[in-house]
Coordinates of C-alpha atoms in Angstrom, one line a residue:
M1 CA -34.6 -37.3 1.7
I2 CA -34.6 -34.3 -0.4
Y3 CA -38.1 -32.9 -1.3
L4 CA -38.7 -30.5 -4.2
N5 CA -42.1 -28.9 -3.9
N6 CA -43.4 -26.6 -6.5
V7 CA -40.0 -25.2 -7.2
S8 CA -39.5 -22.3 -9.7
K9 CA -36.3 -20.6 -10.7
K10 CA -35.6 -17.9 -13.1
Y11 CA -32.3 -16.3 -14.4
K12 CA -33.2 -12.8 -15.3
D13 CA -36.3 -13.3 -17.6
L14 CA -35.3 -16.8 -18.4
D15 CA -37.3 -19.8 -16.8
I16 CA -35.2 -22.5 -15.7
L17 CA -37.7 -24.5 -13.6
L18 CA -41.5 -24.1 -13.2
H19 CA -43.3 -25.7 -10.5
A20 CA -40.9 -28.6 -10.3
N21 CA -41.6 -31.5 -7.9
Y22 CA -39.5 -34.5 -6.9
R23 CA -38.1 -36.5 -4.1
F24 CA -34.6 -37.7 -4.1
K25 CA -34.3 -40.9 -1.9
D26 CA -31.9 -42.0 0.5
G27 CA -29.5 -45.0 -0.4
T28 CA -30.3 -44.1 -4.1
L29 CA -28.1 -42.9 -6.9
T30 CA -30.2 -40.7 -9.2
C31 CA -29.0 -39.5 -12.6
V32 CA -30.1 -36.1 -13.7
L33 CA -30.2 -35.8 -17.5
G34 CA -31.0 -32.9 -19.9
N35 CA -29.8 -30.8 -22.7
S36 CA -27.2 -28.0 -22.1
G37 CA -28.9 -25.2 -20.4
A38 CA -31.6 -27.2 -19.2
G39 CA -30.8 -26.2 -15.6
K40 CA -29.0 -29.4 -14.1
S41 CA -26.2 -27.5 -12.5
T42 CA -28.8 -24.9 -11.2
L43 CA -30.9 -27.7 -9.6
L44 CA -27.7 -29.0 -7.8
N45 CA -27.1 -25.4 -6.6
L46 CA -30.5 -25.1 -5.2
I47 CA -30.2 -28.5 -3.4
A48 CA -26.9 -27.5 -1.9
G49 CA -27.9 -24.1 -0.8
L50 CA -25.4 -22.3 -2.9
D51 CA -28.4 -20.4 -4.6
I52 CA -31.6 -19.6 -2.6
D53 CA -33.2 -17.3 -5.1
Y54 CA -36.1 -19.5 -6.0
D55 CA -39.8 -19.9 -5.3
G56 CA -41.3 -22.9 -3.8
E57 CA -40.0 -25.3 -1.1
I58 CA -36.7 -27.6 -0.9
E59 CA -36.7 -29.5 2.3
N60 CA -33.3 -31.2 3.0
L61 CA -33.0 -33.4 6.2
C62 CA -36.0 -31.9 7.9
F63 CA -35.4 -28.2 7.3
K64 CA -36.5 -25.7 4.5
E65 CA -33.5 -24.2 2.9
K66 CA -34.8 -20.6 2.2
N67 CA -35.5 -20.2 5.9
F68 CA -31.7 -20.6 6.8
S69 CA -29.2 -18.0 7.2
N70 CA -26.0 -18.0 5.1
K71 CA -24.1 -19.2 8.2
N72 CA -26.6 -22.1 8.8
L73 CA -26.4 -23.0 5.1
S74 CA -22.5 -23.3 5.5
N75 CA -23.1 -25.4 8.4
Y76 CA -25.6 -27.6 6.6
R77 CA -23.2 -28.1 3.6
F78 CA -20.3 -28.8 6.0
N79 CA -22.1 -31.5 7.8
N80 CA -24.3 -33.0 5.1
V81 CA -23.0 -32.3 1.5
G82 CA -20.1 -33.5 -0.5
F83 CA -19.3 -32.1 -3.9
I84 CA -17.7 -33.7 -6.8
F85 CA -17.1 -31.5 -9.8
Q86 CA -16.5 -32.0 -13.6
D87 CA -13.2 -30.0 -13.4
Y88 CA -12.3 -31.5 -10.0
H89 CA -11.9 -28.0 -8.5
L90 CA -9.0 -29.2 -6.4
L91 CA -6.9 -26.4 -4.9
N92 CA -3.7 -25.7 -6.8
G93 CA -0.6 -25.2 -4.7
Y94 CA -1.7 -27.9 -2.3
T95 CA -0.8 -31.5 -2.0
V96 CA -3.5 -34.2 -2.6
L97 CA -3.7 -34.9 1.3
E98 CA -4.0 -31.2 2.1
N99 CA -6.9 -31.0 -0.4
V100 CA -8.7 -33.8 1.2
I101 CA -8.3 -32.5 4.6
M102 CA -9.2 -28.9 3.7
G103 CA -12.9 -29.3 4.6
A104 CA -12.1 -31.0 7.8
H105 CA -10.1 -28.1 9.0
L106 CA -13.6 -26.8 10.4
D107 CA -14.1 -30.0 12.4
S108 CA -12.7 -28.7 15.8
E109 CA -13.5 -32.3 17.4
L110 CA -10.9 -34.0 15.5
T111 CA -7.2 -33.6 16.2
K112 CA -4.8 -33.0 13.4
E113 CA -3.5 -36.5 13.6
E114 CA -7.0 -37.9 13.4
K115 CA -7.8 -35.9 10.3
I116 CA -4.5 -37.1 8.7
E117 CA -5.4 -40.8 9.5
K118 CA -9.0 -40.4 8.2
A119 CA -7.9 -38.6 4.9
L120 CA -5.1 -41.4 4.4
N121 CA -7.9 -44.1 4.8
L122 CA -10.0 -42.6 2.2
L123 CA -7.1 -42.3 -0.1
T124 CA -6.3 -45.8 0.5
E125 CA -9.7 -46.9 -0.2
L126 CA -9.7 -44.9 -3.5
G127 CA -6.1 -46.2 -4.5
L128 CA -4.4 -42.8 -4.0
K129 CA -2.4 -43.3 -0.8
N130 CA 0.9 -43.3 -2.8
K131 CA -0.1 -39.9 -4.2
A132 CA -1.0 -38.4 -0.9
N133 CA 2.0 -35.9 -0.7
Q134 CA 1.9 -35.1 -4.4
M135 CA 0.9 -31.7 -5.8
V136 CA -2.6 -32.0 -7.4
H137 CA -1.3 -30.7 -10.7
E138 CA 0.9 -33.8 -11.0
L139 CA -2.1 -36.1 -11.0
S140 CA -3.9 -37.6 -14.0
G141 CA -7.5 -36.8 -14.6
G142 CA -8.7 -40.0 -13.1
Q143 CA -6.6 -39.5 -9.9
K144 CA -7.8 -35.9 -9.6
Q145 CA -11.3 -37.0 -9.7
R146 CA -10.8 -39.8 -7.1
A147 CA -8.9 -37.1 -5.0
S148 CA -12.0 -34.8 -5.1
I149 CA -14.2 -37.8 -4.1
A150 CA -12.0 -38.4 -1.1
R151 CA -12.4 -34.7 -0.3
A152 CA -16.3 -35.0 -0.6
L153 CA -16.2 -38.0 1.7
M154 CA -14.0 -36.3 4.4
N155 CA -16.9 -35.1 6.6
D156 CA -19.0 -38.1 6.2
P157 CA -21.8 -36.3 4.1
K158 CA -25.3 -37.9 3.8
I159 CA -25.6 -36.2 0.2
I160 CA -23.2 -36.5 -2.6
L161 CA -23.7 -33.9 -5.3
A162 CA -21.8 -34.8 -8.5
D163 CA -21.8 -32.5 -11.3
E164 CA -20.7 -34.3 -14.6
P165 CA -18.0 -36.2 -12.7
T166 CA -16.8 -38.2 -15.6
A167 CA -17.2 -35.6 -18.5
A168 CA -13.3 -35.0 -18.6
L169 CA -12.3 -38.7 -18.1
D170 CA -11.9 -41.6 -20.4
E171 CA -14.1 -44.6 -20.4
L172 CA -11.9 -46.7 -18.0
N173 CA -11.8 -43.8 -15.5
S174 CA -15.4 -43.1 -16.0
D175 CA -16.3 -46.5 -15.0
G176 CA -14.2 -46.5 -12.1
V177 CA -15.6 -43.2 -10.6
M178 CA -19.2 -44.4 -11.3
K179 CA -18.4 -47.7 -9.5
I180 CA -17.3 -45.8 -6.5
L181 CA -20.3 -43.5 -6.4
K182 CA -22.6 -46.7 -6.8
R183 CA -20.9 -48.0 -3.7
L184 CA -21.5 -44.7 -2.0
A185 CA -25.2 -44.6 -2.8
R186 CA -25.8 -47.6 -0.5
N187 CA -26.3 -45.3 2.5
R188 CA -26.5 -41.9 1.0
T189 CA -28.4 -39.8 -1.3
V190 CA -26.1 -39.5 -4.5
I191 CA -27.3 -37.1 -7.3
V192 CA -25.2 -37.3 -10.5
I193 CA -25.6 -34.9 -13.4
T194 CA -24.5 -36.3 -16.7
H195 CA -25.1 -36.3 -20.4
S196 CA -23.9 -39.8 -20.8
E197 CA -26.3 -42.8 -21.1
K198 CA -23.2 -45.0 -20.2
V199 CA -23.1 -43.2 -16.8
S200 CA -26.9 -43.4 -16.3
K201 CA -26.8 -47.2 -16.5
Y202 CA -25.3 -47.1 -12.9
A203 CA -28.4 -45.1 -11.6
D204 CA -31.1 -46.4 -9.5
E205 CA -33.3 -43.6 -10.6
I206 CA -33.2 -41.4 -13.7
V207 CA -34.8 -38.1 -14.1
C208 CA -34.8 -35.6 -17.1
L209 CA -34.9 -31.8 -17.0
K210 CA -37.3 -31.1 -19.8
N211 CA -39.7 -28.4 -20.4
H212 CA -38.6 -26.6 -17.2
T213 CA -39.8 -29.4 -15.0
I214 CA -38.5 -32.8 -13.7
E215 CA -39.7 -36.0 -15.7
I216 CA -39.0 -39.4 -14.2
V217 CA -37.4 -41.7 -16.6
K218 CA -36.6 -44.6 -14.3
E219 CA -37.8 -45.0 -10.7
K220 CA -36.6 -47.2 -7.9
E221 CA -39.7 -49.2 -6.5
R222 CA -38.1 -49.9 -3.1
Y223 CA -35.3 -48.5 -1.3
E224 CA -33.5 -49.1 2.0
L225 CA -30.2 -48.2 3.3
D226 CA -27.5 -51.0 2.9
Y227 CA -24.5 -51.0 5.2
S228 CA -23.8 -54.7 5.0
K229 CA -21.3 -54.6 2.1
E230 CA -19.8 -51.0 2.8
S231 CA -16.4 -50.4 4.4
Q232 CA -16.4 -48.3 7.5
T233 CA -14.4 -45.8 5.5
F234 CA -17.1 -45.1 3.1
T235 CA -20.0 -45.3 5.5
A236 CA -21.8 -42.1 6.4
K237 CA -21.8 -42.4 10.0
K238 CA -21.8 -38.9 11.5
A239 CA -23.7 -39.2 15.0
K240 CA -24.4 -35.5 15.3
E241 CA -24.0 -32.1 13.5
I242 CA -20.8 -30.3 14.2
V243 CA -20.5 -26.5 14.4
P244 CA -17.9 -25.7 11.9
K245 CA -14.9 -23.7 13.5
L246 CA -11.6 -22.5 12.2
N247 CA -8.9 -21.8 14.8
S248 CA -6.3 -18.9 14.4
K249 CA -3.5 -21.3 13.9
L250 CA -5.1 -22.9 10.9
L251 CA -6.3 -19.5 9.6
F252 CA -2.7 -18.3 9.5
W253 CA -1.5 -21.6 8.0
I254 CA -4.0 -21.4 5.1
A255 CA -3.2 -17.6 4.8
I256 CA 0.5 -18.3 4.5
R257 CA 0.1 -21.1 2.1
N258 CA -2.4 -19.0 -0.1
F259 CA 0.2 -16.2 -0.1
R260 CA 3.1 -18.5 -1.1
I261 CA 1.0 -19.8 -4.0
H262 CA 0.7 -16.4 -5.5
F263 CA 4.0 -15.2 -4.2
L264 CA 5.6 -13.8 -7.4
K265 CA 2.6 -11.9 -8.3
N266 CA 2.0 -10.7 -4.6
L267 CA 5.7 -9.8 -4.5
L268 CA 5.4 -7.6 -7.6
A269 CA 2.5 -5.9 -6.1
I270 CA 4.3 -5.3 -2.8
V271 CA 7.4 -3.9 -4.6
L272 CA 5.4 -1.4 -6.6
I273 CA 3.0 -0.3 -3.6
S274 CA 6.1 0.2 -1.5
L275 CA 8.0 2.1 -4.3
G276 CA 4.9 4.3 -4.7
T277 CA 4.7 5.0 -0.9
V278 CA 8.4 5.8 -0.4
S279 CA 8.5 8.0 -3.5
F280 CA 5.5 9.9 -1.9
I281 CA 7.0 9.9 1.5
S282 CA 10.5 10.9 0.1
T283 CA 9.0 14.1 -1.3
L284 CA 8.0 15.1 2.0
G285 CA 11.5 14.2 3.3
I286 CA 13.0 16.3 0.4
K287 CA 10.7 19.1 1.6
N288 CA 12.1 18.8 5.2
T289 CA 15.4 18.7 3.7
I290 CA 14.9 21.9 1.7
K291 CA 13.5 23.6 4.7
N292 CA 16.5 22.7 6.7
E293 CA 18.8 23.8 3.9
I294 CA 16.9 27.1 3.7
Q295 CA 17.4 27.5 7.4
S296 CA 21.0 26.6 7.2
F297 CA 21.4 29.2 4.5
K298 CA 19.8 31.6 6.7
E299 CA 22.2 30.9 9.5
K300 CA 25.3 31.0 7.3
N301 CA 24.2 34.1 5.3
D302 CA 22.3 36.4 7.6
Y303 CA 23.6 39.1 5.3
Y304 CA 20.7 38.3 3.0
S305 CA 18.3 39.4 5.8
K306 CA 19.9 42.8 5.7
G307 CA 18.5 45.9 3.8
S308 CA 19.6 49.6 3.3
I309 CA 17.8 52.8 2.6
A310 CA 20.0 55.2 0.9
F311 CA 19.9 59.0 1.1
S312 CA 17.1 60.4 -1.1
K313 CA 14.5 62.9 -1.4
K314 CA 12.6 61.5 1.5
P315 CA 14.1 62.3 4.9
L316 CA 16.2 59.4 6.5
S317 CA 14.8 60.3 9.9
E318 CA 11.2 59.6 8.3
G319 CA 12.5 56.1 7.2
L320 CA 14.1 55.3 10.4
T321 CA 11.0 55.9 12.4
Y322 CA 8.7 54.0 9.8
L323 CA 11.1 51.0 9.9
Q324 CA 11.0 50.9 13.7
T325 CA 7.1 50.5 13.5
L326 CA 7.4 47.3 11.4
P327 CA 7.2 44.2 13.6
N328 CA 9.2 42.0 11.3
V329 CA 12.2 44.6 11.1
K330 CA 15.1 44.7 13.9
D331 CA 18.4 46.3 14.1
V332 CA 17.4 49.5 12.5
Y333 CA 20.3 52.2 12.8
Y334 CA 22.0 55.1 10.9
Q335 CA 25.1 54.6 8.7
Y336 CA 27.7 57.2 8.3
N337 CA 30.6 58.0 6.0
L338 CA 33.8 56.6 7.6
Q339 CA 37.1 58.6 7.2
N340 CA 40.7 58.0 7.5
I341 CA 40.4 54.1 7.8
H342 CA 43.4 51.8 8.0
L343 CA 43.4 48.1 7.4
K344 CA 46.7 46.3 8.6
Y345 CA 47.8 42.7 7.9
D346 CA 51.1 41.2 8.1
H347 CA 53.1 44.7 8.0
K348 CA 50.9 45.8 5.2
N349 CA 48.5 48.8 5.5
K350 CA 45.4 49.7 3.3
H351 CA 44.3 53.2 3.8
L352 CA 41.0 54.5 2.9
D353 CA 40.4 58.3 2.9
I354 CA 36.7 57.8 3.0
K355 CA 34.4 54.8 3.2
S356 CA 30.7 55.2 2.2
P357 CA 28.3 52.7 3.7
T358 CA 28.0 49.5 1.7
L359 CA 24.7 49.3 0.1
I360 CA 23.1 45.9 -0.2
S361 CA 23.4 44.8 -3.8
S362 CA 22.2 41.8 -5.8
N363 CA 25.5 41.7 -7.8
L364 CA 27.6 41.4 -4.4
S365 CA 28.8 37.8 -4.0
M366 CA 31.5 36.1 -2.2
I367 CA 34.7 34.7 -4.0
Y368 CA 36.0 33.0 -0.7
G369 CA 34.4 32.4 2.7
D370 CA 31.2 34.0 3.9
M371 CA 29.7 37.4 4.7
P372 CA 30.2 38.4 8.4
K373 CA 28.0 36.9 11.2
D374 CA 25.9 39.6 13.1
N375 CA 27.3 38.8 16.6
R376 CA 30.9 38.3 15.8
N377 CA 33.8 40.5 15.2
E378 CA 34.0 39.7 11.5
I379 CA 34.7 41.6 8.3
S380 CA 34.5 40.8 4.7
L381 CA 37.0 42.5 2.3
S382 CA 36.5 43.6 -1.4
L383 CA 38.7 42.0 -3.9
S384 CA 40.6 45.3 -4.3
V385 CA 41.2 45.6 -0.5
A386 CA 42.2 41.9 -0.1
S387 CA 44.8 42.2 -2.9
S388 CA 46.4 45.2 -1.2
L389 CA 46.9 43.1 1.9
S390 CA 48.0 39.8 0.6
K391 CA 49.2 38.1 -2.9
N392 CA 47.2 35.0 -2.0
I393 CA 43.8 36.5 -1.1
N394 CA 42.3 33.1 -0.2
Q395 CA 44.7 32.6 2.6
L396 CA 43.3 35.8 4.2
V397 CA 40.1 34.1 5.1
G398 CA 40.2 33.1 8.8
K399 CA 43.0 35.6 9.6
Y400 CA 42.9 38.7 11.7
V401 CA 43.3 42.3 10.4
D402 CA 43.7 45.3 12.6
F403 CA 41.0 47.9 11.8
E404 CA 41.9 51.4 12.9
Y405 CA 39.6 54.4 12.9
F406 CA 39.1 57.8 14.6
D407 CA 36.0 58.8 16.7
K408 CA 34.3 62.0 16.5
E409 CA 36.6 63.3 19.3
G410 CA 39.6 62.5 17.0
Q411 CA 40.6 59.5 19.2
K412 CA 42.0 56.6 17.5
H413 CA 40.6 53.2 18.1
K414 CA 41.8 49.7 16.9
I415 CA 39.7 46.4 16.6
K416 CA 41.0 43.1 15.6
M417 CA 38.7 41.6 13.1
K418 CA 38.6 38.2 11.7
V419 CA 38.3 38.0 7.8
S420 CA 35.2 35.9 7.1
G421 CA 35.5 36.1 3.3
I422 CA 36.5 37.8 0.1
S423 CA 33.8 39.4 -2.0
N424 CA 33.7 40.1 -5.8
D425 CA 33.5 43.9 -5.2
T426 CA 36.4 45.5 -7.3
F427 CA 36.3 48.9 -5.4
D428 CA 38.1 49.7 -2.0
N429 CA 35.3 48.4 0.1
F430 CA 34.6 46.1 3.2
T431 CA 31.5 44.9 5.1
M432 CA 31.4 44.5 8.9
S433 CA 29.1 42.5 11.1
T434 CA 26.0 44.3 12.4
K435 CA 27.7 44.3 16.0
L436 CA 30.7 46.1 14.9
E437 CA 28.9 48.6 12.5
K438 CA 26.6 49.7 15.3
K439 CA 29.4 50.2 17.6
I440 CA 31.7 52.2 15.2
Y441 CA 28.8 54.2 13.8
K442 CA 27.8 55.3 17.3
E443 CA 31.4 56.3 18.0
V444 CA 31.8 58.3 14.8
A445 CA 28.5 59.7 14.3
R446 CA 28.5 63.3 13.3
G447 CA 26.8 65.4 10.7
E448 CA 24.0 63.9 8.5
A449 CA 23.7 60.1 8.2
S450 CA 24.3 58.7 4.6
A451 CA 22.0 55.6 4.9
I452 CA 19.9 53.4 7.1
A453 CA 20.8 49.8 7.7
F454 CA 18.1 47.2 9.1
S455 CA 17.6 43.5 9.2
V456 CA 14.5 41.4 8.7
K457 CA 13.5 38.9 11.2
N458 CA 12.1 36.4 8.8
F459 CA 14.3 35.6 5.7
E460 CA 11.1 34.9 3.7
D461 CA 9.9 38.4 4.3
I462 CA 12.5 40.4 2.4
P463 CA 10.7 40.6 -0.9
K464 CA 7.5 41.9 0.9
I465 CA 9.5 44.6 2.9
H466 CA 11.2 45.4 -0.3
R467 CA 8.0 46.1 -2.1
L468 CA 6.6 47.9 0.9
L469 CA 9.4 50.4 1.1
K470 CA 9.6 51.0 -2.5
S471 CA 5.9 51.7 -2.6
K472 CA 6.5 54.3 0.1
G473 CA 9.1 56.0 -2.1
Y474 CA 12.3 54.9 -0.4
D475 CA 15.5 54.1 -2.2
I476 CA 15.7 50.6 -1.0
Y477 CA 18.6 48.0 -1.4
T478 CA 18.1 44.4 -0.5
K479 CA 18.9 41.0 -1.9
E480 CA 15.2 40.8 -2.7
K481 CA 15.9 39.4 -6.4
D482 CA 18.3 36.6 -5.2
I483 CA 15.9 35.6 -2.3
R484 CA 13.0 35.6 -4.7
A485 CA 14.9 33.4 -7.2
F486 CA 16.2 31.3 -4.3
K487 CA 12.7 30.7 -3.0
N488 CA 11.3 30.0 -6.6
S489 CA 13.9 27.7 -7.2
F490 CA 13.2 25.5 -4.0
A491 CA 9.5 25.9 -4.6
D492 CA 10.0 24.6 -8.2
T493 CA 12.0 21.8 -7.0
I494 CA 9.4 20.9 -4.4
K495 CA 6.7 21.2 -6.9
L496 CA 8.7 18.9 -9.4
F497 CA 9.3 16.2 -6.7
T498 CA 5.6 16.4 -5.6
I499 CA 4.2 15.9 -9.1
L500 CA 6.6 13.1 -10.0
S501 CA 6.1 11.3 -6.7
N502 CA 2.3 11.8 -7.1
L503 CA 2.4 10.4 -10.6
L504 CA 4.7 7.4 -9.5
L505 CA 2.3 6.8 -6.5
L506 CA -0.6 6.8 -9.0
L507 CA 1.0 4.6 -11.4
F508 CA 2.2 2.1 -8.9
I509 CA -1.2 1.9 -7.2
S510 CA -2.9 1.3 -10.5
V511 CA -0.4 -1.4 -11.7
S512 CA -0.7 -3.0 -8.2
F513 CA -4.5 -2.8 -8.2
I514 CA -4.5 -4.6 -11.7
I515 CA -2.3 -7.3 -10.4
I516 CA -4.0 -7.9 -7.1
Y517 CA -7.4 -7.8 -9.1
R518 CA -5.9 -10.5 -11.5
I519 CA -5.0 -12.5 -8.7
S520 CA -8.3 -12.4 -7.2
I521 CA -10.0 -13.5 -10.7
T522 CA -7.9 -16.6 -10.5
R523 CA -9.3 -17.2 -6.8
Y524 CA -13.1 -17.0 -7.5
S525 CA -13.1 -20.8 -7.9
E526 CA -11.1 -21.2 -4.8
V527 CA -13.7 -19.2 -2.8
G528 CA -16.5 -21.2 -4.4
I529 CA -15.0 -24.5 -3.4
L530 CA -14.2 -23.4 0.2
S531 CA -18.0 -22.3 0.4
C532 CA -19.0 -25.8 -0.9
L533 CA -16.8 -27.3 1.9
G534 CA -18.8 -25.3 4.5
Y535 CA -16.5 -22.3 4.9
S536 CA -18.7 -19.4 5.7
T537 CA -18.3 -15.9 4.4
R538 CA -16.9 -14.9 7.8
N539 CA -14.3 -17.8 7.6
I540 CA -13.2 -17.0 4.1
S541 CA -13.0 -13.1 5.0
K542 CA -10.8 -14.1 8.0
I543 CA -8.3 -16.1 5.8
L544 CA -8.1 -13.0 3.3
R545 CA -7.6 -10.5 6.0
R546 CA -4.7 -12.5 7.3
E547 CA -3.2 -12.7 3.8
T548 CA -3.7 -8.9 3.8
V549 CA -1.7 -8.7 7.0
L550 CA 1.1 -10.6 5.6
F551 CA 0.9 -8.4 2.4
C552 CA 1.1 -5.4 4.8
L553 CA 4.0 -6.5 6.7
L554 CA 6.1 -7.1 3.7
S555 CA 5.1 -3.9 2.1
V556 CA 6.2 -2.0 5.1
L557 CA 9.4 -4.0 5.2
F558 CA 10.1 -3.2 1.5
S559 CA 9.3 0.5 2.0
S560 CA 11.9 0.5 4.7
I561 CA 14.4 -1.1 2.4
W562 CA 13.6 1.2 -0.5
L563 CA 13.8 4.2 2.0
L564 CA 17.4 3.2 2.9
I565 CA 18.2 2.8 -0.9
F566 CA 16.7 6.3 -1.8
N567 CA 18.5 8.0 1.1
T568 CA 21.9 6.5 0.2
V569 CA 21.3 7.4 -3.6
Y570 CA 20.2 10.9 -2.6
S571 CA 23.0 11.4 -0.2
Q572 CA 25.7 10.2 -2.8
N573 CA 24.2 12.6 -5.5
F574 CA 23.3 15.7 -3.2
G575 CA 25.6 15.6 -0.4
Y576 CA 23.0 15.3 2.4
N577 CA 20.3 12.8 3.6
L578 CA 16.7 13.1 3.3
E579 CA 15.2 14.4 6.4
F580 CA 12.9 11.9 8.0
N581 CA 11.4 12.2 11.5
F582 CA 8.9 10.1 13.6
Q583 CA 6.0 11.8 12.1
L584 CA 7.0 10.7 8.6
G585 CA 7.9 7.2 9.8
M586 CA 4.2 6.9 11.1
L587 CA 3.0 8.4 7.8
L588 CA 4.9 5.8 5.9
L589 CA 3.3 3.0 7.9
L590 CA -0.1 4.5 7.7
V591 CA 0.0 5.0 3.9
N592 CA 1.1 1.5 3.4
I593 CA -1.5 0.1 5.7
G594 CA -4.0 2.4 4.1
L595 CA -3.2 1.4 0.5
V596 CA -2.8 -2.3 1.1
F597 CA -6.2 -2.6 3.0
G598 CA -7.9 -0.3 0.7
I599 CA -6.8 -2.3 -2.5
T600 CA -7.3 -5.7 -0.9
G601 CA -10.3 -4.8 1.0
F602 CA -12.2 -3.6 -2.3
V603 CA -10.9 -6.7 -4.2
N604 CA -11.7 -9.2 -1.4
Y605 CA -15.1 -7.7 -0.7
R606 CA -16.2 -8.6 -4.4
L607 CA -14.4 -12.0 -4.0
V608 CA -16.2 -13.1 -0.9
N609 CA -19.6 -11.6 -1.8
L610 CA -20.1 -13.2 -5.0
S611 CA -22.5 -16.2 -5.0
P612 CA -20.6 -19.5 -4.6
S613 CA -22.5 -21.0 -7.6
L614 CA -21.2 -18.0 -9.7
A615 CA -17.7 -18.3 -8.2
L616 CA -17.4 -21.8 -9.3
K617 CA -18.0 -20.6 -12.9
K618 CA -15.1 -18.1 -12.8

């Protein structure tokens, strides 16, 4: 029995029902007539517990709907209500058999084999056994409606709610469906919404929604449940209420199946999210690469960390003292003019009467090789000196020359030095490593110093030290311009990559969100169907979360693939790999998980929290 007692329903300011009263009897097929918009579908939603926003009381099977929680209403629909829709509302991508069994997945008391046997018996009764393994989109309209009837009967419901079940069918199929519903009404409450008077001829009772209330058109005088002529398959014989449960295995099976149904769209979203993530993470990898390149450059070119103060109006002694007080400055020492220097190589001798200290210059660069390393016995030769020692100056790099000089006592010294490189200096000049310079200047020091040499501990501090010394009035020489340009170039590169990667990330996330959102729009009816079958919001959320996990796993997999591709392309074009470490790997994983769960979480929240009655209309 279903009792409507003084039921009123509004939609915004529009009255749908006003103080409606009626009793739907067991063992009766009741047709509900009424004009479009009269509230026929709304009435079914109220009876099914899909809509509980009303005044008055609806008593179904000894309980009052409004006093039930959403979970209890789901249990009620699973155990007691079978739905048949005008548009069939079968789940696309599933076979006929899978559609019929979908509601029974919640029945933990039946084995898989028992569910299949029961579904096949129903399909046999409805003449669809040979269609059991066909996809639902391959069926005719009449076959789809019979499949939906089989699904409605799968859980042995006591109530059948049919919303215009014949509206999309021809006359022959309409008669077939109504005959089935008539049979079902022998031991159930069957409520059919219809516009058709031909359909209403099958009714035991007819009511009409008119003037916001229920008017009786035809009433059955006596009623009793009739099992005598009904097959065991069609009989509502559930002995006890079952608490619907969905085990983990079935959850993953449904999630995987749903994911496959929307695979191409999901794959496109996965590719875009993984591309955006990798482009973002690659920027951080490029930053690490650039930092490593800067460090490598500093190690190979420690000459760039050096500076000189030339003799000027300010005493050099004052400059030496000041430099020694600076915490980020090291290797401070006087430089002197060297006299009577000999450089010998392969029986050739280059004599320099006097050699002034080489002041650091932005114009000085290497033609071959590198500048001398601090702690090695190395020397770089100017183009002029190298040409005096060999016709093939490039072959001098890596060779050893004898460096001869006289100390302040007039004693001759000879040091074997390795040629580290050839500079573009056209004068007779050379540059020694700090180690050698300090040793030689200590031995030859006499008279007044010509300059001060120093090194800066941190490569990046050169411009700051240069500005500081210049502001103090010293005649300072460093590679400040080169280093500033070098840093700006890398900074601009990082900035460009960062902007591009962020734009790509934003673009790909936006497109992915649109794709996932469009997928969700097509799934509103699916969620509505599952709600009608007795799936609770929690059950549906579990399915969607497992789909999200699959989405996330594939996104991480594709990100790893893109990362390998990016690294290969980067390596081939720039000669070195992107610098990735454990932290960046974890960040890649977290960004993927965050984006996937963030986007799908937002979309799925809207999906599962929409009223089932509204979801079915989407």
